[in-house]
Amino acid sequence: MPTEPVNLIKLCVGAEGIDDLLDWQKRLRAIRTARGEPPEHRHITRMWPKREAELLTGGSLYWVFKGVVLARQRVLRLEEVIGEDGIRRCGIVLHDDVIKTEAVPRRPFQGWRYLSMTDAPADLSADRLNETALPPELASALAALGVR
């Protein structure tokens, strides 16, 4: 029986919005390329997802900016990363494309959480991709009212 995909959701700490995430990943990609490393973006996390098989069958990492889900990136694979402290961590390798989603409010939490496909925000339709993003506070307030 095929495995139903599952997603992860994570706070994008220190980023005001999607442009900050894109800039940060672009800088990291340049550093990795200069070192001769693969340029893929890896998000390092302490915990290894127990639902790895479900995540790797089409799951994404949804990014929360200032209390609002605004984007996602497809998860390509998980890699073991051993830190300088010798502790095993999980490198979540993400696709380069950052896909904008509908703005959905999310309360603060630590680390990452699983997010079912049915609870995941929809991708923005093609006719909305070039819209100027609302400030996260306004997007959150509108989403809380049911206006997307």
Tab-separated table of C-alpha atoms in Angstrom:
chain	number	residue	atom	x	y	z
A	1	MET	CA	0.000	0.000	0.000
A	2	PRO	CA	1.476	3.402	-0.979
A	3	THR	CA	2.514	5.724	1.822
A	4	GLU	CA	0.527	8.962	2.189
A	5	PRO	CA	2.981	11.898	2.052
A	6	VAL	CA	3.475	14.101	5.091
A	7	ASN	CA	5.043	17.560	5.396
A	8	LEU	CA	7.084	19.403	7.979
A	9	ILE	CA	6.407	22.922	9.237
A	10	LYS	CA	9.097	25.157	10.728
A	11	LEU	CA	9.509	28.740	11.891
A	12	CYS	CA	11.788	30.745	9.612
A	13	VAL	CA	13.584	32.470	12.473
A	14	GLY	CA	15.239	35.788	11.689
A	15	ALA	CA	13.473	36.250	8.354
A	16	GLU	CA	10.908	38.956	7.754
A	17	GLY	CA	9.510	37.234	4.665
A	18	ILE	CA	10.167	35.080	1.625
A	19	ASP	CA	12.740	37.483	0.161
A	20	ASP	CA	14.882	37.119	3.298
A	21	LEU	CA	14.728	33.314	2.975
A	22	LEU	CA	15.732	33.511	-0.693
A	23	ASP	CA	18.646	35.865	0.069
A	24	TRP	CA	19.865	33.688	2.954
A	25	GLN	CA	19.749	30.520	0.847
A	26	LYS	CA	21.485	32.299	-2.056
A	27	ARG	CA	24.347	33.378	0.244
A	28	LEU	CA	24.709	29.858	1.666
A	29	ARG	CA	24.652	28.368	-1.846
A	30	ALA	CA	27.514	30.699	-2.874
A	31	ILE	CA	29.551	29.715	0.195
A	32	ARG	CA	29.036	25.988	-0.497
A	33	THR	CA	29.962	26.413	-4.154
A	34	ALA	CA	33.145	28.308	-3.204
A	35	ARG	CA	34.097	25.415	-0.901
A	36	GLY	CA	33.485	22.869	-3.656
A	37	GLU	CA	30.461	21.464	-1.815
A	38	PRO	CA	27.100	20.630	-3.415
A	39	PRO	CA	25.106	23.889	-3.643
A	40	GLU	CA	21.849	22.339	-2.397
A	41	HIS	CA	20.261	23.943	0.616
A	42	ARG	CA	20.298	21.767	3.738
A	43	HIS	CA	18.364	22.790	6.779
A	44	ILE	CA	20.071	21.211	9.784
A	45	THR	CA	17.859	20.086	12.629
A	46	ARG	CA	18.556	18.164	15.803
A	47	MET	CA	15.841	15.556	15.448
A	48	TRP	CA	15.552	12.990	12.653
A	49	PRO	CA	11.946	12.626	11.376
A	50	LYS	CA	10.559	9.233	12.365
A	51	ARG	CA	8.124	9.481	9.446
A	52	GLU	CA	10.972	9.678	6.920
A	53	ALA	CA	9.323	7.388	4.342
A	54	GLU	CA	6.170	9.519	4.308
A	55	LEU	CA	8.175	12.739	4.084
A	56	LEU	CA	10.229	11.505	1.141
A	57	THR	CA	7.197	10.507	-0.958
A	58	GLY	CA	6.328	14.090	-1.903
A	59	GLY	CA	6.521	16.065	1.340
A	60	SER	CA	7.585	19.683	1.725
A	61	LEU	CA	8.951	21.931	4.444
A	62	TYR	CA	6.476	24.760	5.072
A	63	TRP	CA	8.024	28.005	6.311
A	64	VAL	CA	6.331	30.200	8.938
A	65	PHE	CA	7.280	33.900	8.876
A	66	LYS	CA	6.207	36.004	11.856
A	67	GLY	CA	3.288	33.719	12.657
A	68	VAL	CA	2.126	33.133	9.064
A	69	VAL	CA	2.828	30.228	6.685
A	70	LEU	CA	3.833	31.845	3.384
A	71	ALA	CA	5.995	29.338	1.481
A	72	ARG	CA	7.189	25.785	1.103
A	73	GLN	CA	10.120	23.873	-0.349
A	74	ARG	CA	9.981	20.262	-1.476
A	75	VAL	CA	12.091	17.852	0.605
A	76	LEU	CA	14.526	15.923	-1.600
A	77	ARG	CA	16.233	13.713	0.976
A	78	LEU	CA	17.596	13.515	4.523
A	79	GLU	CA	21.329	13.375	5.215
A	80	GLU	CA	23.259	12.581	8.342
A	81	VAL	CA	25.275	15.565	9.574
A	82	ILE	CA	27.776	15.179	12.395
A	83	GLY	CA	28.392	18.506	14.135
A	84	GLU	CA	31.707	19.737	15.475
A	85	ASP	CA	30.447	18.524	18.851
A	86	GLY	CA	30.162	14.972	17.491
A	87	ILE	CA	26.358	14.933	17.735
A	88	ARG	CA	24.349	13.361	14.887
A	89	ARG	CA	21.862	15.727	13.274
A	90	CYS	CA	19.499	15.611	10.303
A	91	GLY	CA	20.193	17.648	7.174
A	92	ILE	CA	16.898	18.207	5.368
A	93	VAL	CA	17.917	18.732	1.733
A	94	LEU	CA	15.469	21.085	0.038
A	95	HIS	CA	14.674	21.811	-3.585
A	96	ASP	CA	15.884	25.246	-4.738
A	97	ASP	CA	12.380	26.401	-5.695
A	98	VAL	CA	10.547	28.272	-2.950
A	99	ILE	CA	6.816	27.984	-3.655
A	100	LYS	CA	4.515	30.694	-2.310
A	101	THR	CA	1.450	29.457	-0.451
A	102	GLU	CA	-1.726	30.994	0.820
A	103	ALA	CA	-1.164	32.923	4.042
A	104	VAL	CA	-2.263	30.809	7.004
A	105	PRO	CA	-1.690	31.875	10.628
A	106	ARG	CA	0.323	29.582	12.870
A	107	ARG	CA	1.052	29.936	16.571
A	108	PRO	CA	4.684	29.837	17.724
A	109	PHE	CA	6.304	26.471	18.410
A	110	GLN	CA	9.817	25.111	18.768
A	111	GLY	CA	11.612	22.914	16.270
A	112	TRP	CA	9.515	21.432	13.505
A	113	ARG	CA	6.186	19.658	13.459
A	114	TYR	CA	4.470	17.269	11.069
A	115	LEU	CA	1.825	18.794	8.818
A	116	SER	CA	-0.664	16.582	7.003
A	117	MET	CA	-1.419	17.164	3.340
A	118	THR	CA	-5.020	18.057	4.205
A	119	ASP	CA	-3.913	20.750	6.697
A	120	ALA	CA	-1.218	22.216	4.424
A	121	PRO	CA	-1.885	25.629	2.874
A	122	ALA	CA	-2.588	25.596	-0.856
A	123	ASP	CA	0.011	26.900	-3.289
A	124	LEU	CA	-0.779	30.324	-4.705
A	125	SER	CA	-2.432	30.117	-8.099
A	126	ALA	CA	-0.398	31.225	-11.126
A	127	ASP	CA	-2.330	34.502	-11.415
A	128	ARG	CA	-1.346	35.445	-7.840
A	129	LEU	CA	2.383	34.618	-7.967
A	130	ASN	CA	3.453	38.139	-8.930
A	131	GLU	CA	1.390	39.871	-6.259
A	132	THR	CA	3.306	41.977	-3.790
A	133	ALA	CA	3.327	40.102	-0.508
A	134	LEU	CA	1.380	41.642	2.330
A	135	PRO	CA	3.245	42.402	5.535
A	136	PRO	CA	3.120	39.225	7.670
A	137	GLU	CA	1.064	40.919	10.405
A	138	LEU	CA	-1.618	41.973	7.896
A	139	ALA	CA	-1.596	38.582	6.157
A	140	SER	CA	-2.027	36.911	9.553
A	141	ALA	CA	-4.916	39.186	10.532
A	142	LEU	CA	-6.716	38.590	7.220
A	143	ALA	CA	-6.136	34.838	7.392
A	144	ALA	CA	-7.502	34.776	10.957
A	145	LEU	CA	-10.656	36.415	9.601
A	146	GLY	CA	-10.884	33.807	6.841
A	147	VAL	CA	-9.838	36.240	4.080
A	148	ARG	CA	-7.009	34.897	1.932
